Short mmCIF file of C-alpha atoms in Angstrom, two decimals:
data_model
loop_
_atom_site.label_atom_id
_atom_site.label_comp_id
_atom_site.label_asym_id
_atom_site.label_seq_id
_atom_site.Cartn_x
_atom_site.Cartn_y
_atom_site.Cartn_z
CA UNK Q 1 -69.97 55.93 59.45
CA UNK Q 2 -68.19 56.09 62.80
CA UNK Q 3 -69.24 57.40 66.18
CA UNK Q 4 -67.03 59.70 68.25
CA UNK Q 5 -67.42 61.09 71.75
CA UNK Q 6 -65.97 64.37 73.01
CA UNK Q 7 -66.05 64.81 76.80
CA UNK Q 8 -66.03 68.48 77.78
CA UNK Q 9 -67.41 68.24 81.33
CA UNK Q 10 -65.78 70.86 83.53
CA UNK Q 11 -64.91 73.02 80.54
CA UNK Q 12 -66.52 76.45 80.76
CA UNK Q 13 -67.89 78.24 77.71
CA UNK Q 14 -66.80 78.80 75.04
CA UNK Q 15 -64.43 75.82 75.27
CA UNK Q 16 -67.03 73.09 74.51
CA UNK Q 17 -67.85 74.99 71.29
CA UNK Q 18 -64.22 75.64 70.36
CA UNK Q 19 -63.26 72.01 70.99
CA UNK Q 20 -66.28 70.66 69.11
CA UNK Q 21 -65.36 72.83 66.14
CA UNK Q 22 -61.79 71.50 66.17
CA UNK Q 23 -62.91 67.89 66.70
CA UNK Q 24 -65.41 67.72 63.86
CA UNK Q 25 -62.79 68.88 61.38
CA UNK Q 26 -60.92 65.57 61.88
CA UNK Q 27 -64.03 63.48 61.14
CA UNK Q 28 -65.16 62.06 57.81
CA UNK Q 29 -68.45 63.03 56.18
CA UNK Q 30 -71.34 61.08 57.73
CA UNK Q 31 -69.49 60.46 61.01
CA UNK Q 32 -71.33 61.39 64.20
CA UNK Q 33 -69.83 63.42 67.04
CA UNK Q 34 -71.38 63.26 70.51
CA UNK Q 35 -70.45 66.18 72.75
CA UNK Q 36 -71.08 65.79 76.49
CA UNK Q 37 -71.04 69.11 78.32
CA UNK Q 38 -72.01 70.80 81.58
CA UNK Q 39 -71.76 74.49 80.62
CA UNK Q 40 -75.32 75.88 80.58
CA UNK Q 41 -74.62 78.44 77.89
CA UNK Q 42 -73.63 75.70 75.45
CA UNK Q 43 -77.28 74.54 75.39
CA UNK Q 44 -77.74 77.69 73.28
CA UNK Q 45 -74.36 77.84 71.53
CA UNK Q 46 -73.92 74.20 70.38
CA UNK Q 47 -77.28 73.62 68.59
CA UNK Q 48 -76.92 77.04 66.97
CA UNK Q 49 -73.40 76.22 65.82
CA UNK Q 50 -74.68 72.93 64.36
CA UNK Q 51 -77.53 74.70 62.55
CA UNK Q 52 -75.29 77.42 61.17
CA UNK Q 53 -72.70 74.86 60.03
CA UNK Q 54 -75.36 72.70 58.37
CA UNK Q 55 -74.73 69.67 60.62
CA UNK Q 56 -77.92 67.73 61.45
CA UNK Q 57 -78.52 67.17 65.18
CA UNK Q 58 -79.44 63.51 65.67
CA UNK Q 59 -79.74 63.59 69.46
CA UNK Q 60 -79.97 66.37 72.09
CA UNK Q 61 -81.02 65.74 75.68
CA UNK Q 62 -80.33 66.23 79.38
CA UNK Q 63 -78.53 63.40 81.12
CA UNK Q 64 -78.77 64.76 84.67
CA UNK Q 65 -78.63 67.97 86.67
CA UNK Q 66 -76.61 70.45 84.62
CA UNK Q 67 -75.46 67.70 82.25
CA UNK Q 68 -76.27 67.58 78.59
CA UNK Q 69 -75.40 65.59 75.48
CA UNK Q 70 -75.72 66.53 71.84
CA UNK Q 71 -74.89 64.45 68.77
CA UNK Q 72 -74.23 66.10 65.44
CA UNK Q 73 -73.50 64.49 62.11
CA UNK Q 74 -70.78 65.85 59.87
CA UNK Q 75 -72.39 66.83 56.61
CA UNK F 1 -87.84 100.25 100.12
CA UNK F 2 -84.47 98.54 100.01
CA UNK F 3 -86.34 95.28 99.46
CA UNK F 4 -87.36 96.46 95.96
CA UNK F 5 -83.68 95.97 95.14
CA UNK F 6 -83.89 92.35 96.23
CA UNK F 7 -87.05 91.77 94.16
CA UNK F 8 -85.60 93.41 91.07
CA UNK F 9 -82.36 91.46 91.54
CA UNK F 10 -84.23 88.15 91.77
CA UNK F 11 -86.12 88.95 88.54
CA UNK F 12 -82.89 89.97 86.82
CA UNK F 13 -80.90 86.94 87.99
CA UNK F 14 -83.74 84.62 87.01
CA UNK F 15 -84.02 86.18 83.53
CA UNK F 16 -80.28 86.17 82.89
CA UNK F 17 -79.93 82.52 83.89
CA UNK F 18 -82.92 81.30 81.87
CA UNK F 19 -82.05 83.47 78.87
CA UNK F 20 -78.33 82.61 79.04
CA UNK F 21 -77.69 86.35 78.86
CA UNK F 22 -73.92 86.67 78.85
CA UNK F 23 -72.26 89.97 77.97
CA UNK F 24 -68.84 88.32 77.92
CA UNK F 25 -70.20 85.88 75.34
CA UNK F 26 -71.65 88.76 73.32
CA UNK F 27 -68.26 90.51 73.13
CA UNK F 28 -66.30 87.27 72.71
CA UNK F 29 -68.47 86.03 69.82
CA UNK F 30 -67.40 89.08 67.80
CA UNK F 31 -63.82 87.80 67.84
CA UNK F 32 -64.50 84.06 67.97
CA UNK F 33 -67.30 83.51 65.44
CA UNK F 34 -68.10 86.99 64.15
CA UNK F 35 -71.67 86.62 65.38
CA UNK F 36 -73.48 89.79 66.48
CA UNK F 37 -76.66 88.07 67.75
CA UNK F 38 -75.89 88.51 71.46
CA UNK F 39 -74.36 91.96 70.94
CA UNK F 40 -77.62 92.96 69.26
CA UNK F 41 -79.54 91.67 72.30
CA UNK F 42 -77.25 93.76 74.52
CA UNK F 43 -77.84 96.84 72.32
CA UNK F 44 -81.61 96.26 72.54
CA UNK F 45 -81.35 96.63 76.32
CA UNK F 46 -79.40 99.90 75.91
CA UNK F 47 -81.79 101.32 73.28
CA UNK F 48 -85.02 100.49 75.14
CA UNK F 49 -83.52 101.68 78.41
CA UNK F 50 -82.45 105.00 76.87
CA UNK F 51 -86.09 105.74 75.97
CA UNK F 52 -87.15 105.01 79.56
CA UNK F 53 -84.31 106.91 81.22
CA UNK F 54 -84.80 110.14 79.27
CA UNK F 55 -88.58 109.88 79.76
CA UNK F 56 -88.05 109.54 83.53
CA UNK F 57 -85.60 112.46 83.41
CA UNK F 58 -88.08 114.60 81.44
CA UNK F 59 -90.86 113.68 83.88
CA UNK F 60 -88.65 114.77 86.78
CA UNK F 61 -88.72 111.34 88.44
CA UNK F 62 -84.92 111.19 88.20
CA UNK F 63 -82.38 113.90 87.41
CA UNK F 64 -79.40 112.84 85.33
CA UNK F 65 -76.27 114.55 86.57
CA UNK F 66 -73.37 113.83 84.18
CA UNK F 67 -69.87 113.96 85.67
CA UNK F 68 -66.66 115.12 83.91
CA UNK F 69 -65.28 112.32 81.77
CA UNK F 70 -62.27 110.54 83.33
CA UNK F 71 -61.05 109.48 79.91
CA UNK F 72 -57.65 107.93 80.73
CA UNK F 73 -58.85 105.79 83.65
CA UNK F 74 -61.90 104.72 81.60
CA UNK F 75 -59.80 103.58 78.64
CA UNK F 76 -57.26 101.67 80.77
CA UNK F 77 -59.86 100.24 83.16
CA UNK F 78 -62.27 99.14 80.43
CA UNK F 79 -59.50 97.35 78.53
CA UNK F 80 -58.42 95.55 81.73
CA UNK F 81 -62.05 94.66 82.54
CA UNK F 82 -62.74 93.35 79.02
CA UNK F 83 -59.57 91.22 79.23
CA UNK F 84 -60.51 89.99 82.71
CA UNK F 85 -64.04 88.80 81.92
CA UNK F 86 -62.67 86.26 79.42
CA UNK F 87 -60.39 84.86 82.13
CA UNK F 88 -63.19 84.85 84.71
CA UNK F 89 -65.62 83.26 82.23
CA UNK F 90 -68.27 85.94 82.78
CA UNK F 91 -68.77 89.65 83.32
CA UNK F 92 -70.07 91.16 86.54
CA UNK F 93 -73.65 89.86 86.26
CA UNK F 94 -72.50 86.74 84.43
CA UNK F 95 -70.22 85.86 87.32
CA UNK F 96 -73.05 86.43 89.82
CA UNK F 97 -75.51 84.24 87.93
CA UNK F 98 -73.01 81.47 87.23
CA UNK F 99 -72.16 81.49 90.93
CA UNK F 100 -75.89 80.86 91.47
CA UNK F 101 -75.71 77.89 89.07
CA UNK F 102 -73.10 76.29 91.31
CA UNK F 103 -69.92 76.99 89.33
CA UNK F 104 -67.17 77.08 91.94
CA UNK F 105 -64.88 78.87 89.48
CA UNK F 106 -67.37 81.73 89.45
CA UNK F 107 -67.43 81.72 93.27
CA UNK F 108 -63.67 82.37 93.20
CA UNK F 109 -64.05 85.05 90.51
CA UNK F 110 -66.84 86.72 92.48
CA UNK F 111 -64.95 86.77 95.78
CA UNK F 112 -61.82 88.27 94.20
CA UNK F 113 -63.84 90.69 92.08
CA UNK F 114 -65.64 92.05 95.16
CA UNK F 115 -62.41 92.10 97.20
CA UNK F 116 -60.38 93.98 94.58
CA UNK F 117 -63.26 96.39 93.91
CA UNK F 118 -63.11 97.33 97.59
CA UNK F 119 -59.29 97.51 97.55
CA UNK F 120 -59.41 99.76 94.46
CA UNK F 121 -62.28 101.98 95.59
CA UNK F 122 -61.61 102.46 99.29
CA UNK F 123 -58.51 100.44 100.15
CA UNK F 124 -54.80 100.18 99.38
CA UNK F 125 -55.18 100.97 95.67
CA UNK F 126 -57.65 103.83 96.10
CA UNK F 127 -55.01 106.59 95.81
CA UNK F 128 -53.66 105.65 92.35
CA UNK F 129 -57.20 104.85 91.13
CA UNK F 130 -58.47 108.24 92.33
CA UNK F 131 -55.45 110.00 90.80
CA UNK F 132 -56.08 108.40 87.40
CA UNK F 133 -59.81 109.15 87.63
CA UNK F 134 -58.85 112.77 88.39
CA UNK F 135 -57.61 113.18 84.82
CA UNK F 136 -60.77 114.46 83.16
CA UNK F 137 -62.16 116.52 80.32
CA UNK F 138 -65.13 118.80 80.88
CA UNK F 139 -67.33 116.99 78.37
CA UNK F 140 -69.50 114.23 79.81
CA UNK F 141 -72.20 113.20 77.35
CA UNK F 142 -72.40 112.70 73.58
CA UNK F 143 -75.41 114.99 73.18
CA UNK F 144 -73.62 117.59 75.33
CA UNK F 145 -70.58 117.55 73.03
CA UNK F 146 -72.74 117.69 69.90
CA UNK F 147 -75.03 120.31 71.41
CA UNK F 148 -78.18 118.40 70.47
CA UNK F 149 -81.18 116.98 72.30
CA UNK F 150 -80.61 113.49 73.72
CA UNK F 151 -83.83 112.45 71.96
CA UNK F 152 -82.03 112.72 68.61
CA UNK F 153 -79.56 110.11 69.84
CA UNK F 154 -82.37 107.99 71.28
CA UNK F 155 -84.07 108.00 67.86
CA UNK F 156 -80.83 107.13 66.03
CA UNK F 157 -80.01 104.31 68.47
CA UNK F 158 -83.51 102.80 68.47
CA UNK F 159 -83.65 102.88 64.66
CA UNK F 160 -80.18 101.38 64.24
CA UNK F 161 -80.75 98.63 66.77
CA UNK F 162 -84.18 97.92 65.28
CA UNK F 163 -82.63 97.36 61.85
CA UNK F 164 -79.94 95.13 63.32
CA UNK F 165 -82.55 93.08 65.18
CA UNK F 166 -84.65 92.72 62.02
CA UNK F 167 -81.58 91.46 60.15
CA UNK F 168 -81.04 88.77 62.79
CA UNK F 169 -84.70 87.76 62.95
CA UNK F 170 -84.75 87.25 59.19
CA UNK F 171 -81.64 85.08 59.38
CA UNK F 172 -83.09 83.05 62.21
CA UNK F 173 -86.46 82.28 60.67
CA UNK F 174 -84.81 80.16 57.96
CA UNK F 175 -82.60 78.26 60.40
CA UNK F 176 -83.90 75.15 62.20
CA UNK F 177 -82.13 75.05 65.58
CA UNK F 178 -82.45 71.85 67.63
CA UNK F 179 -83.99 72.19 71.07
CA UNK F 180 -84.21 69.98 74.13
CA UNK F 181 -87.25 67.67 74.37
CA UNK F 182 -90.01 69.13 76.55
CA UNK F 183 -90.79 67.32 79.80
CA UNK F 184 -93.22 69.73 81.37
CA UNK F 185 -96.01 71.97 80.14
CA UNK F 186 -97.83 75.18 81.00
CA UNK F 187 -96.27 77.87 83.18
CA UNK F 188 -93.61 75.49 84.48
CA UNK F 189 -92.45 74.76 80.94
CA UNK F 190 -92.44 78.47 80.12
CA UNK F 191 -90.45 79.47 83.21
CA UNK F 192 -88.11 76.56 83.74
CA UNK F 193 -87.71 74.69 80.49
CA UNK F 194 -88.53 76.60 77.34
CA UNK F 195 -85.61 78.16 75.55
CA UNK F 196 -85.82 81.93 75.89
CA UNK F 197 -84.61 83.72 72.79
CA UNK F 198 -81.79 86.25 73.00
CA UNK F 199 -84.05 89.14 72.02
CA UNK F 200 -86.95 88.05 74.27
CA UNK F 201 -84.50 88.00 77.17
CA UNK F 202 -83.26 91.48 76.23
CA UNK F 203 -86.84 92.77 76.13
CA UNK F 204 -87.41 91.47 79.67
CA UNK F 205 -84.14 92.88 81.01
CA UNK F 206 -84.71 96.35 79.49
CA UNK F 207 -87.82 97.27 81.57
CA UNK F 208 -86.07 95.89 84.68
CA UNK F 209 -83.11 98.18 83.92
CA UNK F 210 -85.49 101.15 83.52
CA UNK F 211 -87.38 100.27 86.71
CA UNK F 212 -84.08 100.14 88.61
CA UNK F 213 -83.68 103.92 88.23
CA UNK F 214 -86.75 105.17 90.15
CA UNK F 215 -86.63 102.29 92.65
CA UNK F 216 -82.99 102.93 93.50
CA UNK F 217 -83.57 106.70 93.45
CA UNK F 218 -86.35 106.38 96.03
CA UNK F 219 -83.83 104.96 98.51
CA UNK F 220 -81.31 107.75 97.95
CA UNK F 221 -79.03 105.78 95.64
CA UNK F 222 -79.13 108.04 92.59
CA UNK F 223 -78.29 105.71 89.72
CA UNK F 224 -79.52 102.71 87.76
CA UNK F 225 -78.30 99.11 87.77
CA UNK F 226 -74.77 98.69 89.08
CA UNK F 227 -72.73 95.73 90.24
CA UNK F 228 -69.21 96.84 91.15
CA UNK F 229 -70.11 99.48 93.76
CA UNK F 230 -72.46 97.15 95.66
CA UNK F 231 -69.91 94.30 95.51
CA UNK F 232 -67.32 96.62 97.06
CA UNK F 233 -69.89 97.72 99.68
CA UNK F 234 -70.49 94.12 100.73
CA UNK F 235 -66.77 93.60 101.41
CA UNK F 236 -66.56 96.90 103.31
CA UNK F 237 -69.64 96.01 105.33
CA UNK F 238 -68.28 92.57 106.17
CA UNK F 239 -64.97 93.91 107.48
CA UNK F 240 -66.17 97.17 109.06
CA UNK F 241 -69.71 96.28 110.11
CA UNK F 242 -71.15 99.66 109.09
CA UNK F 243 -74.84 99.01 108.23
CA UNK F 244 -74.96 102.28 106.22
CA UNK F 245 -73.12 100.39 103.48
CA UNK F 246 -76.07 98.07 102.88
CA UNK F 247 -77.82 100.06 100.16
CA UNK F 248 -80.28 99.26 97.37
CA UNK F 249 -77.42 97.99 95.17
CA UNK F 250 -76.34 95.44 97.78
CA UNK F 251 -79.88 94.02 97.85
CA UNK F 252 -79.83 94.02 94.04
CA UNK F 253 -76.69 91.88 93.68
CA UNK F 254 -77.79 89.46 96.42
CA UNK F 255 -81.09 89.21 94.53
CA UNK F 256 -79.26 88.33 91.29
CA UNK F 257 -77.47 85.50 93.07
CA UNK F 258 -80.74 84.27 94.58
CA UNK F 259 -82.77 84.63 91.35
CA UNK F 260 -80.25 82.70 89.28
CA UNK F 261 -80.12 79.97 91.93
CA UNK F 262 -83.93 79.65 91.85
CA UNK F 263 -83.90 79.53 88.04
CA UNK F 264 -81.09 76.97 87.89
CA UNK F 265 -82.50 74.80 90.67
CA UNK F 266 -86.01 74.87 89.19
CA UNK F 267 -84.79 73.82 85.76
CA UNK F 268 -82.37 71.10 86.89
CA UNK F 269 -79.37 73.22 85.96
CA UNK F 270 -77.89 73.65 89.43
CA UNK F 271 -74.94 71.50 90.36
CA UNK F 272 -71.83 72.35 92.33
CA UNK F 273 -69.17 72.13 89.64
CA UNK F 274 -65.49 72.14 90.53
CA UNK F 275 -63.13 73.72 88.01
CA UNK F 276 -59.75 72.25 87.06
CA UNK F 277 -56.49 73.92 88.10
CA UNK F 278 -56.16 76.14 85.02
CA UNK F 279 -59.76 77.34 85.24
CA UNK F 280 -59.36 78.06 88.97
CA UNK F 281 -56.26 80.20 88.45
CA UNK F 282 -57.88 82.02 85.54
CA UNK F 283 -61.04 82.67 87.57
CA UNK F 284 -59.06 84.17 90.46
CA UNK F 285 -56.85 86.30 88.20
CA UNK F 286 -59.93 87.35 86.21
CA UNK F 287 -61.74 88.38 89.38
CA UNK F 288 -58.77 90.46 90.58
CA UNK F 289 -58.46 92.29 87.24
CA UNK F 290 -62.25 92.79 87.03
CA UNK F 291 -62.22 94.57 90.41
CA UNK F 292 -59.32 96.83 89.46
CA UNK F 293 -60.57 97.46 85.92
CA UNK F 294 -64.16 98.28 86.88
CA UNK F 295 -63.01 100.65 89.62
CA UNK F 296 -60.68 102.46 87.21
CA UNK F 297 -63.30 102.64 84.45
CA UNK F 298 -66.03 103.74 86.85
CA UNK F 299 -68.20 100.73 86.04
CA UNK F 300 -68.45 97.25 84.62
CA UNK F 301 -70.30 95.76 81.63
CA UNK F 302 -73.53 96.78 83.36
CA UNK F 303 -72.79 100.14 85.05
CA UNK F 304 -70.82 101.48 82.09
CA UNK F 305 -71.68 99.18 79.20
CA UNK F 306 -75.43 98.88 79.66
CA UNK F 307 -76.50 101.81 81.88
CA UNK F 308 -74.17 104.78 81.28
CA UNK F 309 -74.44 104.08 77.53
CA UNK F 310 -78.23 104.47 77.81
CA UNK F 311 -77.68 108.01 79.15
CA UNK F 312 -75.25 108.61 76.25
CA UNK F 313 -72.38 109.18 78.65
CA UNK F 314 -68.96 109.39 77.00
CA UNK F 315 -67.65 107.11 79.76
CA UNK F 316 -70.16 104.40 78.88
CA UNK F 317 -69.53 104.32 75.14
CA UNK F 318 -65.73 104.68 75.36
CA UNK F 319 -65.72 101.93 78.01
CA UNK F 320 -67.89 99.71 75.78
CA UNK F 321 -65.44 100.01 72.88
CA UNK F 322 -62.37 99.33 75.03
CA UNK F 323 -64.03 96.44 76.87
CA UNK F 324 -64.67 94.79 73.50
CA UNK F 325 -61.03 95.37 72.49
CA UNK F 326 -59.84 93.90 75.80
CA UNK F 327 -62.10 90.89 75.29
CA UNK F 328 -60.59 90.43 71.82
CA UNK F 329 -57.03 90.46 73.18
CA UNK F 330 -57.84 87.86 75.84
CA UNK F 331 -59.78 85.71 73.36
CA UNK F 332 -56.72 85.57 71.09
CA UNK F 333 -54.41 84.75 74.00
CA UNK F 334 -56.49 82.32 76.03
CA UNK F 335 -59.13 80.78 73.78
CA UNK F 336 -58.24 80.50 70.11
CA UNK F 337 -54.57 80.09 71.05
CA UNK F 338 -55.04 77.54 73.80
CA UNK F 339 -57.50 74.76 73.23
CA UNK F 340 -56.67 71.76 75.45
CA UNK F 341 -53.55 70.16 74.08
CA UNK F 342 -54.09 66.75 72.51
CA UNK F 343 -57.84 66.60 73.08
CA UNK F 344 -59.54 64.64 70.37
CA UNK F 345 -62.83 62.80 70.31
CA UNK F 346 -62.71 59.15 71.32
CA UNK F 347 -63.94 56.72 68.69
CA UNK F 348 -66.75 54.44 69.80
CA UNK F 349 -66.28 50.79 68.65
CA UNK F 350 -68.69 49.91 65.85
CA UNK F 351 -70.48 47.12 67.74
CA UNK F 352 -71.83 49.48 70.42
#
């Protein structure tokens, strides 16, 4: 089980979502993908995408003003 | 009385920021993920507002006065506008509220949107825009064409949207969606932290959109919510200094900016964020095309898409369809076709 980080700071929506979708395809089952983002709308779009795709969210928090991080596990 | 515009704008900007209400996202999702959740929220605003608008009209508080339908300019303008909002990263209100969140890209989009609205409405481009908008058909509303009471359409719309909303609520109840850990409680949590659902947000925006009609009417501005006209007025006021241009709509859009700033600041979501080169160029180009497109179409996602639709104007519904098509074209060109080249997630060494 490997950990990966995708930095999307500065990317406006929907790019964090599009890039996360492309990134997780390259991962193996059980791998975790951490997505750091600063687009407010993605606080709605990313957890919903994870839920609809069946990927468990292992971590989701703010890391500063208008900065968030979410970690999803490929399942 | 003009200050009611400011108050309503603050409430609207606050709600849109906290609810992440993005019309561009609603249209874009149709092409990107096939999701209709945000489009349903948008339709809820239209449906609820239509009940209020026709009730106000029946009560004589406002008098709807449909204009001949400028079909060609509406089709071309709406397509351009729909295309532009993908480039700009937000529609008219979306650009205002993101500007309030500190996104410099949205500041660029907003400045060029307001500037090119003024150029298209009263400046160098006003002649061709007026000529295209002069091509009209006599028909102006759907119920007028069908020769039926608008209340039939209100009933059909409310029923249809209700069924769509029920479908989404059933889907959602079985889906556990992760949320951010709570740090505050009480009213502060409710206002500045809690995740507002798409439909809750729509049900707050709808009464604000209804209220906009009589409040704006009372000041002599005989319409509902609108963004493009006021944005153009601000530019004209700044360069000509004519205080007559400061109307209820100007207070409204300034209020949206202020309300979204308050919401973002209060929830720790305000930060001045600089865009990269590509995003900057796209924001500017998007703003330019938004100004031209909205002026041609006679409205933006709000004026046409959310307000004229609620009066069952042909302009509103035709514009809505062509905005969505324009959004689809831009999504294909600039989003699905152009993810950052070579971006892949970095692997974290196992010992960390």
